[in-house]
PDB file of C-alpha atoms and ligand atoms in Angstrom:
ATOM      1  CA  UNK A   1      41.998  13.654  14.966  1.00 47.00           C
ATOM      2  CA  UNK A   2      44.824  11.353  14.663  1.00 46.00           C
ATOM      3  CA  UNK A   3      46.046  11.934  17.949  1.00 48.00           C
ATOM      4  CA  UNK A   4      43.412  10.129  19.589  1.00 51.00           C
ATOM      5  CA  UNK A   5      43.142   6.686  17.654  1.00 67.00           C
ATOM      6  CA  UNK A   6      45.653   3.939  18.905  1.00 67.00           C
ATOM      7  CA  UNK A   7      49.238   5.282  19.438  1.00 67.00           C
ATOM      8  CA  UNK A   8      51.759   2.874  18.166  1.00 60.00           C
ATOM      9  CA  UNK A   9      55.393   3.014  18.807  1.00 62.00           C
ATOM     10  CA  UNK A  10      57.596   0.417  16.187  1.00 61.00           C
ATOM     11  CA  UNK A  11      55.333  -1.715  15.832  1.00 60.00           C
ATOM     12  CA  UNK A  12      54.030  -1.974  19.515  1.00 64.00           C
ATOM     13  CA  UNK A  13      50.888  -0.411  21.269  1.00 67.00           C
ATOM     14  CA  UNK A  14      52.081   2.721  23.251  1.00 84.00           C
ATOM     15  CA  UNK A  15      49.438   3.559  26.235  1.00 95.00           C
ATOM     16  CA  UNK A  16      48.079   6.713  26.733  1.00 97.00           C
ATOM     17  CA  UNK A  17      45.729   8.814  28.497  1.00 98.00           C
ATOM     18  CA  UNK A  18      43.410  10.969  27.347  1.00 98.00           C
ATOM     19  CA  UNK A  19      41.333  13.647  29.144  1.00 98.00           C
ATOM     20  CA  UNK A  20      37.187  14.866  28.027  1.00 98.00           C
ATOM     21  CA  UNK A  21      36.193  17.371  30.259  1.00 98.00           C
ATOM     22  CA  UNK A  22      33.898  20.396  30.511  1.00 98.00           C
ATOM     23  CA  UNK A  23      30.457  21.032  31.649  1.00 98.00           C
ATOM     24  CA  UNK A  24      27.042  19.940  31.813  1.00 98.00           C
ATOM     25  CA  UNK A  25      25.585  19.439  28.325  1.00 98.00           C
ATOM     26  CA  UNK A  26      28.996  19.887  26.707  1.00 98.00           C
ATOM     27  CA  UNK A  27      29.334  16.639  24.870  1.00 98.00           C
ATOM     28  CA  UNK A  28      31.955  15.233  26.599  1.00 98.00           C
ATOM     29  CA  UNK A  29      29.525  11.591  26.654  1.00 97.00           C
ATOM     30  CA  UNK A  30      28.938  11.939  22.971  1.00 97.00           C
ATOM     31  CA  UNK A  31      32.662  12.407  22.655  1.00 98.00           C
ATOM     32  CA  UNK A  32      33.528   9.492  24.428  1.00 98.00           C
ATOM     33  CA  UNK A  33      31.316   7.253  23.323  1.00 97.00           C
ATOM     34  CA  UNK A  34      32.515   8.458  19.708  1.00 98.00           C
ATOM     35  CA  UNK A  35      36.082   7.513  20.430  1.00 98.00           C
ATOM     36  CA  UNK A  36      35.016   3.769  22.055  1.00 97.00           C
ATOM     37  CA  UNK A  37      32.573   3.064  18.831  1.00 97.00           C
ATOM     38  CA  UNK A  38      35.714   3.952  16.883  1.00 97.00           C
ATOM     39  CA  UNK A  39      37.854   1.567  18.801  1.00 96.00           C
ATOM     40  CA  UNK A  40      35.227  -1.039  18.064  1.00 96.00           C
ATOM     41  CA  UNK A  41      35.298  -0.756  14.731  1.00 97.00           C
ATOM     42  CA  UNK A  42      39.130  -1.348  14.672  1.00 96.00           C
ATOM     43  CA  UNK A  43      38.657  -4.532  16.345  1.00 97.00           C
ATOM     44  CA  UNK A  44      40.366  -3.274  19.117  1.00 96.00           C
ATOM     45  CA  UNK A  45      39.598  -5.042  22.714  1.00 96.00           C
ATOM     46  CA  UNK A  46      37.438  -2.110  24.769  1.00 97.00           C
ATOM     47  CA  UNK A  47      36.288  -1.735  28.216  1.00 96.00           C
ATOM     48  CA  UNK A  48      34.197   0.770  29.581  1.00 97.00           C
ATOM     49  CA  UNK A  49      33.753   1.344  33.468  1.00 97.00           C
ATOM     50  CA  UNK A  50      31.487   3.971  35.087  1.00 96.00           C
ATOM     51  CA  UNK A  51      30.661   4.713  39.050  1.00 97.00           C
ATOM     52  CA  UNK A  52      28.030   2.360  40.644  1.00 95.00           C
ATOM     53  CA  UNK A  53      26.947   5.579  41.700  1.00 94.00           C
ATOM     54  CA  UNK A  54      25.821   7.046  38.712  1.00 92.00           C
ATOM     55  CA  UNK A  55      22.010   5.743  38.115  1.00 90.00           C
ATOM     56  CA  UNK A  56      20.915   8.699  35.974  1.00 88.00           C
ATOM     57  CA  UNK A  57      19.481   7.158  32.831  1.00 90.00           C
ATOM     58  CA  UNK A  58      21.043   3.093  33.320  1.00 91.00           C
ATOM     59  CA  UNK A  59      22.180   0.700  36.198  1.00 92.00           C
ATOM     60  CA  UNK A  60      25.194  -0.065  33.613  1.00 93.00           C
ATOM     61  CA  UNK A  61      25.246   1.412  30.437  1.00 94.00           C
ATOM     62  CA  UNK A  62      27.027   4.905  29.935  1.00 93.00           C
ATOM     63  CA  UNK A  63      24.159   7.064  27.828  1.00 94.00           C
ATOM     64  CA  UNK A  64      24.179  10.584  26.322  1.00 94.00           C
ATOM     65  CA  UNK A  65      21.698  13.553  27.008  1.00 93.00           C
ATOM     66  CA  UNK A  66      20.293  12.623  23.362  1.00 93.00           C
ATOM     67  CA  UNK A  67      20.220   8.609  24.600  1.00 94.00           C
ATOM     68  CA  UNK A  68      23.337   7.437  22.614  1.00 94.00           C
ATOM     69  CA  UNK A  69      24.513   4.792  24.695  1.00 93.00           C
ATOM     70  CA  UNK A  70      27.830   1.741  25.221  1.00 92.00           C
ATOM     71  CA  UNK A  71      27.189  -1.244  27.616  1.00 93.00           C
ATOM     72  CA  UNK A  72      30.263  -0.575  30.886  1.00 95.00           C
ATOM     73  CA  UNK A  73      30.817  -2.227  34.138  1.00 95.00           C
ATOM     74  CA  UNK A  74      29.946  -0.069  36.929  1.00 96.00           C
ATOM     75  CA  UNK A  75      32.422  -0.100  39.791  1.00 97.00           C
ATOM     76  CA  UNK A  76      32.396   0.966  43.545  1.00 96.00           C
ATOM     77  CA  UNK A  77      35.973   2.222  43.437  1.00 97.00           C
ATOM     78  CA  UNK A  78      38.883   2.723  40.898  1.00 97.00           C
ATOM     79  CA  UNK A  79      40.938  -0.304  41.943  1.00 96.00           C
ATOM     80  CA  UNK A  80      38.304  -2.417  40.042  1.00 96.00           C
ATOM     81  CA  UNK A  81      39.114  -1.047  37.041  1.00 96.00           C
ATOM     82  CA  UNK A  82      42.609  -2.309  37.504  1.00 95.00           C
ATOM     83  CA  UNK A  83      40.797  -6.062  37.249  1.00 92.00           C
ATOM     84  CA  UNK A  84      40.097  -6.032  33.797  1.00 81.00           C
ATOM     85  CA  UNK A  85      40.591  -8.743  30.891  1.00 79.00           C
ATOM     86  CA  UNK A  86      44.382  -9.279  30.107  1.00 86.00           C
ATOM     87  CA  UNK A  87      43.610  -8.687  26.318  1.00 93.00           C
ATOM     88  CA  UNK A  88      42.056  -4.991  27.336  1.00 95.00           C
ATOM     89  CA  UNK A  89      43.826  -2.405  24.475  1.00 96.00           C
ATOM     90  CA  UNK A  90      40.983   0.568  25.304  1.00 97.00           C
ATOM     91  CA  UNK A  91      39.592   1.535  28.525  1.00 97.00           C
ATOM     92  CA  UNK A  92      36.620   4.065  28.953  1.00 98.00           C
ATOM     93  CA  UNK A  93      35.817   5.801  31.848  1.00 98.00           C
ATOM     94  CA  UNK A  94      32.316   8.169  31.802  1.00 97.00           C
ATOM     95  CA  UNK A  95      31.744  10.960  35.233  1.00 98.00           C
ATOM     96  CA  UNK A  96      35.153  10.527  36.331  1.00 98.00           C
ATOM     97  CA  UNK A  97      34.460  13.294  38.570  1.00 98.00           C
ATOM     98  CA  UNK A  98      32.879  10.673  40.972  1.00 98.00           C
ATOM     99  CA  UNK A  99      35.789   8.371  41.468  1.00 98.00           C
ATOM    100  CA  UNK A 100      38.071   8.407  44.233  1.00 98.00           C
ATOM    101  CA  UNK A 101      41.311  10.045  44.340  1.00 98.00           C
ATOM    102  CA  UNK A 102      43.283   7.563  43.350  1.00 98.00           C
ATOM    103  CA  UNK A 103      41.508   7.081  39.806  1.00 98.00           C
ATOM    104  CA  UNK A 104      44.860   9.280  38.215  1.00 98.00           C
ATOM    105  CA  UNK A 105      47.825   6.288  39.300  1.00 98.00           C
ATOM    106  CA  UNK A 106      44.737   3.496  37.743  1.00 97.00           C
ATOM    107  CA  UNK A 107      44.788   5.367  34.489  1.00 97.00           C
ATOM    108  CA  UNK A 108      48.710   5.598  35.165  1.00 97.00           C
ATOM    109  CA  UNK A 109      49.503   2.132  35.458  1.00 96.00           C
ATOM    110  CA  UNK A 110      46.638   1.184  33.050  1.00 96.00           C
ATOM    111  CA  UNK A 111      48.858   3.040  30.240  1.00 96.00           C
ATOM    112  CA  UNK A 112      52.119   2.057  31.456  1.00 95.00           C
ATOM    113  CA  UNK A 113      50.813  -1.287  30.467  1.00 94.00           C
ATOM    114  CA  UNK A 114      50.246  -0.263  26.851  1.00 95.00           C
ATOM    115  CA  UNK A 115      46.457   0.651  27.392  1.00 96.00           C
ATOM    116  CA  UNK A 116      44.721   3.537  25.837  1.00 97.00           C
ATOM    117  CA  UNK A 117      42.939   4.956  28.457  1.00 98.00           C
ATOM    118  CA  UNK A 118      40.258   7.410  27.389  1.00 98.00           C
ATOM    119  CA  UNK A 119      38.333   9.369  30.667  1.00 98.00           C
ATOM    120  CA  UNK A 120      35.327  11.986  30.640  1.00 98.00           C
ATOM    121  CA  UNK A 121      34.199  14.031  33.495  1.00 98.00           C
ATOM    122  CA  UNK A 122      33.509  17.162  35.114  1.00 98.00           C
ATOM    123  CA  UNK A 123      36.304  19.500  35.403  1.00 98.00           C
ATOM    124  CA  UNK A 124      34.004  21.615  37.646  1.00 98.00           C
ATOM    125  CA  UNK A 125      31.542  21.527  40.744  1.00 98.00           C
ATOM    126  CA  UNK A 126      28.302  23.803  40.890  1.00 98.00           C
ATOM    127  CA  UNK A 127      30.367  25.734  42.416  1.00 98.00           C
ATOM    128  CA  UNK A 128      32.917  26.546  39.890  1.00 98.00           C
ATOM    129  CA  UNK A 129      35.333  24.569  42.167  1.00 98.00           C
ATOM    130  CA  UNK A 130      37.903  21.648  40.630  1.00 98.00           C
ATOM    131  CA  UNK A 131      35.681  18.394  41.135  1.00 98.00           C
ATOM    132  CA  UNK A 132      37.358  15.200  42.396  1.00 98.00           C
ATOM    133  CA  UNK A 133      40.163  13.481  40.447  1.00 98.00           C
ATOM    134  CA  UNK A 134      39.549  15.295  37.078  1.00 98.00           C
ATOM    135  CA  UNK A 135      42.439  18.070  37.603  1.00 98.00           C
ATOM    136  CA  UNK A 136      44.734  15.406  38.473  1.00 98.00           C
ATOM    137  CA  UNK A 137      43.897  13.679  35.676  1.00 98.00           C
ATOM    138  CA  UNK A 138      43.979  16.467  33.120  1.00 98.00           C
ATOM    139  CA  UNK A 139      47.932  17.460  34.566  1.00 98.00           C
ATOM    140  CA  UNK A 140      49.187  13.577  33.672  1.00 98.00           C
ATOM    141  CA  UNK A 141      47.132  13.139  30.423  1.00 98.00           C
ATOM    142  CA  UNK A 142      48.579  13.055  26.730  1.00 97.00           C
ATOM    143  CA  UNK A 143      45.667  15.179  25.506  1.00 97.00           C
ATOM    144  CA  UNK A 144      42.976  17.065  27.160  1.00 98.00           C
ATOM    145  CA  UNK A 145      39.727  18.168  25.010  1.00 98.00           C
ATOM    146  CA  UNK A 146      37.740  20.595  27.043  1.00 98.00           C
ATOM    147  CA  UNK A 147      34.145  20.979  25.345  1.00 98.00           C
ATOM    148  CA  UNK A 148      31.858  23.927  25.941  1.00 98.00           C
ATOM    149  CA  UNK A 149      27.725  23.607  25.553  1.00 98.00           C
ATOM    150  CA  UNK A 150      25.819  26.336  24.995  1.00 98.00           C
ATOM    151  CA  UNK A 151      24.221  29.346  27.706  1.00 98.00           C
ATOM    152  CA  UNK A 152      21.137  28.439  28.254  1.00 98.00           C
ATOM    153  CA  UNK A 153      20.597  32.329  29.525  1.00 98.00           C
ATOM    154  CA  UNK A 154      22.482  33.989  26.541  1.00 98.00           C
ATOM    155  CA  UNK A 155      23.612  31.503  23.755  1.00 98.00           C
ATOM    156  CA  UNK A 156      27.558  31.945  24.554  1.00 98.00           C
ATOM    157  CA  UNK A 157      29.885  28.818  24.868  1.00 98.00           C
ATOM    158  CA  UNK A 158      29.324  27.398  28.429  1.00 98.00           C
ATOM    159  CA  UNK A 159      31.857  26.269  31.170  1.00 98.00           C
ATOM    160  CA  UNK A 160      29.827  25.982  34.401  1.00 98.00           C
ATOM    161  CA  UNK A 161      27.172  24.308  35.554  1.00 98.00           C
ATOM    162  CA  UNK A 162      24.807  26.220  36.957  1.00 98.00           C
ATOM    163  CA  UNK A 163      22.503  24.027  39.948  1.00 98.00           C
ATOM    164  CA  UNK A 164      18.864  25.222  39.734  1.00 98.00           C
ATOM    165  CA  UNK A 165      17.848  22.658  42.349  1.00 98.00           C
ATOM    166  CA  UNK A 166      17.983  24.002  46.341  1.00 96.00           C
ATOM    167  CA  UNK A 167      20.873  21.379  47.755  1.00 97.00           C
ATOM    168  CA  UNK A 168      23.874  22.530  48.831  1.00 97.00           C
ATOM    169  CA  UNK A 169      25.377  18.459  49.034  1.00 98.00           C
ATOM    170  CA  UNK A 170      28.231  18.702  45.981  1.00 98.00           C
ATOM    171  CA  UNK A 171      26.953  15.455  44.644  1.00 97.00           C
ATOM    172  CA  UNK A 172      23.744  15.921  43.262  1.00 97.00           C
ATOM    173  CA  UNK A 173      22.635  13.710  40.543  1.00 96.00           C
ATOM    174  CA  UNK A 174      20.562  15.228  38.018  1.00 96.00           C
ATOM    175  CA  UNK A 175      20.064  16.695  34.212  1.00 96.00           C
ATOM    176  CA  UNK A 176      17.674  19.428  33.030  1.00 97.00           C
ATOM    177  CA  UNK A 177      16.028  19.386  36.094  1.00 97.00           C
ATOM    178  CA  UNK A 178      18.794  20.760  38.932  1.00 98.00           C
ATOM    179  CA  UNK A 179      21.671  22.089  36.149  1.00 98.00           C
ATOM    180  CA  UNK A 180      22.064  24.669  33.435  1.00 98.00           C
ATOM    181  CA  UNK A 181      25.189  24.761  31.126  1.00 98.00           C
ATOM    182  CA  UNK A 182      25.868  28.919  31.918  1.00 98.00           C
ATOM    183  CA  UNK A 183      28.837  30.751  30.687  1.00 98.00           C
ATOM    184  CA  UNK A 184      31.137  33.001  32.594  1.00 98.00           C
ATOM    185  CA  UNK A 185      28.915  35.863  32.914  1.00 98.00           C
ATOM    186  CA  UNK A 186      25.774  34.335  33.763  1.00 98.00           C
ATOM    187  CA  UNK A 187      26.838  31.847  36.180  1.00 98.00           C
ATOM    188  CA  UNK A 188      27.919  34.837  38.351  1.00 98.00           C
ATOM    189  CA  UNK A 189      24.959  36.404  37.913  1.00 97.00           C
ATOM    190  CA  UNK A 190      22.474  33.570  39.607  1.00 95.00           C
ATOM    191  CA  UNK A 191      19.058  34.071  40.160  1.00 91.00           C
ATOM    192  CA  UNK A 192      19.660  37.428  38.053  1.00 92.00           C
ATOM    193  CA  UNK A 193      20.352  35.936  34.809  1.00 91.00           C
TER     194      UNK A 193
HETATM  195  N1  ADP B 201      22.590  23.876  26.437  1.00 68.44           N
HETATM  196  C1  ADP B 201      23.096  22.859  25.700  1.00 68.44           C
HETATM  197  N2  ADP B 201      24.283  22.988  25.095  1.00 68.44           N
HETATM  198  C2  ADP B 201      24.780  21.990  24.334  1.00 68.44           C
HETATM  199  N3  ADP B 201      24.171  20.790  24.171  1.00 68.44           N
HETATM  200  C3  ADP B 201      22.989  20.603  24.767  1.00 68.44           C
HETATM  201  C4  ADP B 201      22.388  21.610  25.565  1.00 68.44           C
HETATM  202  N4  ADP B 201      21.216  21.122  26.029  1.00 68.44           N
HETATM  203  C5  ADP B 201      21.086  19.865  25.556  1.00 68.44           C
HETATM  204  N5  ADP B 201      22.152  19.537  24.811  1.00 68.44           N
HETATM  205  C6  ADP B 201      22.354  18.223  24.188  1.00 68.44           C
HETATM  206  O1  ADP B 201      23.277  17.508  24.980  1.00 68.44           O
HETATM  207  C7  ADP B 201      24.119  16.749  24.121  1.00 68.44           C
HETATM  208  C8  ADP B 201      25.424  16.397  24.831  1.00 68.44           C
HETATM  209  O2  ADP B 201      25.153  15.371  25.743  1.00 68.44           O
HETATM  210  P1  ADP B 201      26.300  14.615  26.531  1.00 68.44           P
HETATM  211  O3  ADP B 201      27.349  14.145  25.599  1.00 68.44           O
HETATM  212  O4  ADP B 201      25.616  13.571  27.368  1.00 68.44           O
HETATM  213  O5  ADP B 201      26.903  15.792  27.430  1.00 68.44           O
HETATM  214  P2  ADP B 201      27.751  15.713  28.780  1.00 68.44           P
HETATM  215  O6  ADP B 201      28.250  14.306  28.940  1.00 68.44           O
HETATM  216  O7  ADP B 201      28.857  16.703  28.593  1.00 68.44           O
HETATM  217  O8  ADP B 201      26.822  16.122  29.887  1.00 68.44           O
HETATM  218  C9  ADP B 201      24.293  17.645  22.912  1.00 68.44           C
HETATM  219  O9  ADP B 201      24.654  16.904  21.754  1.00 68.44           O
HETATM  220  C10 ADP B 201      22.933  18.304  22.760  1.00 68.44           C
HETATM  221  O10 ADP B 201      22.088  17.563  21.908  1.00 68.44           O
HETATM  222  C1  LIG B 202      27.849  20.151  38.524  1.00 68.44           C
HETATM  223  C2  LIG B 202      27.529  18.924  39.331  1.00 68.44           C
HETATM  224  C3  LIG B 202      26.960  17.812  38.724  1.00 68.44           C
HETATM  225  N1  LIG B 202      26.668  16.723  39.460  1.00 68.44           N
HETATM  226  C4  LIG B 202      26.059  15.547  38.802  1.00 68.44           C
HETATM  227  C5  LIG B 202      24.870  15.806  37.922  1.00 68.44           C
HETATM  228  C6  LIG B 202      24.933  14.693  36.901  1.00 68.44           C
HETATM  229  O1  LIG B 202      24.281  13.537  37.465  1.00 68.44           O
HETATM  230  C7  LIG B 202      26.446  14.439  36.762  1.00 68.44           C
HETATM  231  C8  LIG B 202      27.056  15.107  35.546  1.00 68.44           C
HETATM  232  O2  LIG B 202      26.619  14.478  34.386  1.00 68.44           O
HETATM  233  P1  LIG B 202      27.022  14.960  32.897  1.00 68.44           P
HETATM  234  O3  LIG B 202      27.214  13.654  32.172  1.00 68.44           O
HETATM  235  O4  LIG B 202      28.264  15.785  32.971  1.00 68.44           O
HETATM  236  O5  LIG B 202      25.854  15.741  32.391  1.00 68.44           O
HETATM  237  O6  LIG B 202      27.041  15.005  37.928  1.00 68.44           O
HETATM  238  C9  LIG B 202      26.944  16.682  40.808  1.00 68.44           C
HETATM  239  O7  LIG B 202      26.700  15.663  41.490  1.00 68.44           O
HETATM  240  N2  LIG B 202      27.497  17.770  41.413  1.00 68.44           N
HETATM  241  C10 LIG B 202      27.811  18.892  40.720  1.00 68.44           C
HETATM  242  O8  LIG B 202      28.344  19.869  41.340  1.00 68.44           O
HETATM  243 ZN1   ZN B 203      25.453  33.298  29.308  1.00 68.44          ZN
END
């Protein structure tokens, strides 16, 4: 997709932001990692943040359900992703959903500065409820790619994430274990499907 390489406006780097979202199992990792390794390969200076939070498969790096993985910087808040390297032309962000509130004016003032900022998260809770900063995000980006898995119950492109586990605590770290990428239908359904 042309769209999402490098946006240059005469001559100059033009920032940008660009939105991954969906659910659980929808490829939204493999999708951003795609884009960084991309950036890579044009040479291009990249930096890739995640939450300190996140401790699912690596302290630091940002890996895929099928173990694809980049080395990133994990960071306690989104302000620290405004102290990057001055050369910086590509900035990754993986479970965006995490960050606090004020990750949307980073990305803002990260591509008012010329950056391309590329961010993947959750667009929704187990709940089926918007999920931190993600919404915001998605309403100021350039382009928004929204990624469906498949229904574990039925085989039909998924949107929700359906939490097997017992806790009712929104954050909830976890993979095939507590979640379930479910489609419309079956998510409502629950314990039924
Ligand atoms: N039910 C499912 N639907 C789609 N992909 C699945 C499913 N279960 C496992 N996968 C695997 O998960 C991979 C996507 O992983 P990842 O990019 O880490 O997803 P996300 O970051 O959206 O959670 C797929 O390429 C596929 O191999
Ligand atoms: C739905 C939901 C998910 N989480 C956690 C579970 C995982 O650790 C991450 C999502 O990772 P992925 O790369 O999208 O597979 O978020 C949570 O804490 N609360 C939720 O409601
Ligand atoms: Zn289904």
């Amino acid at each position: 997709m042309l769209f999402s390489e490098q946006n240059y406006r005469r001559g100059e780097y033009c920032g940008s932001i660009e939105v991954i979202c969906g659910s659980m199992f929808s490829g939204k990792t493999e999708e951003l990692l795609r884009r960084l390794k991309r950036a890579q390969i044009a040479k291009l200076n990249v930096e890739i943040f995640k939450p300190k939070t996140d401790t699912r498969y690596d302290e630091t790096a940002v890996v895929s359900h099928d173990l694809n993985s980049i080395q990133s910087t994990p960071v306690e808040s989104s302000s620290a992703i405004l102290l990057l390297g001055a050369n910086t032309q590509v900035v990754g962000i993986d479970e965006a959903q995490f960050f606090d509130d004020n990750l949307p004016e980073v990305c803002n003032k990260l591509a008012q500065k010329g950056i391309r900022v590329i961010v993947a998260g959750l667009d929704m809770d187990f709940q089926g409820q918007p999920f931190g900063p993600v919404p915001a995000l998605m309403a100021i980006a350039e382009l928004v790619t929204k990624v469906n898995a498949v229904c574990v119950r039925c085989g039909s492109p998924a949107v929700y994430s359906y939490r097997t586990a017992a806790s009712e605590s929104r954050v909830l770290l976890g993979e095939k274990d507590s979640y379930e990428p479910r489609c419309r239908h079956c998510f409502h359904l629950g314990d039924m499907a």
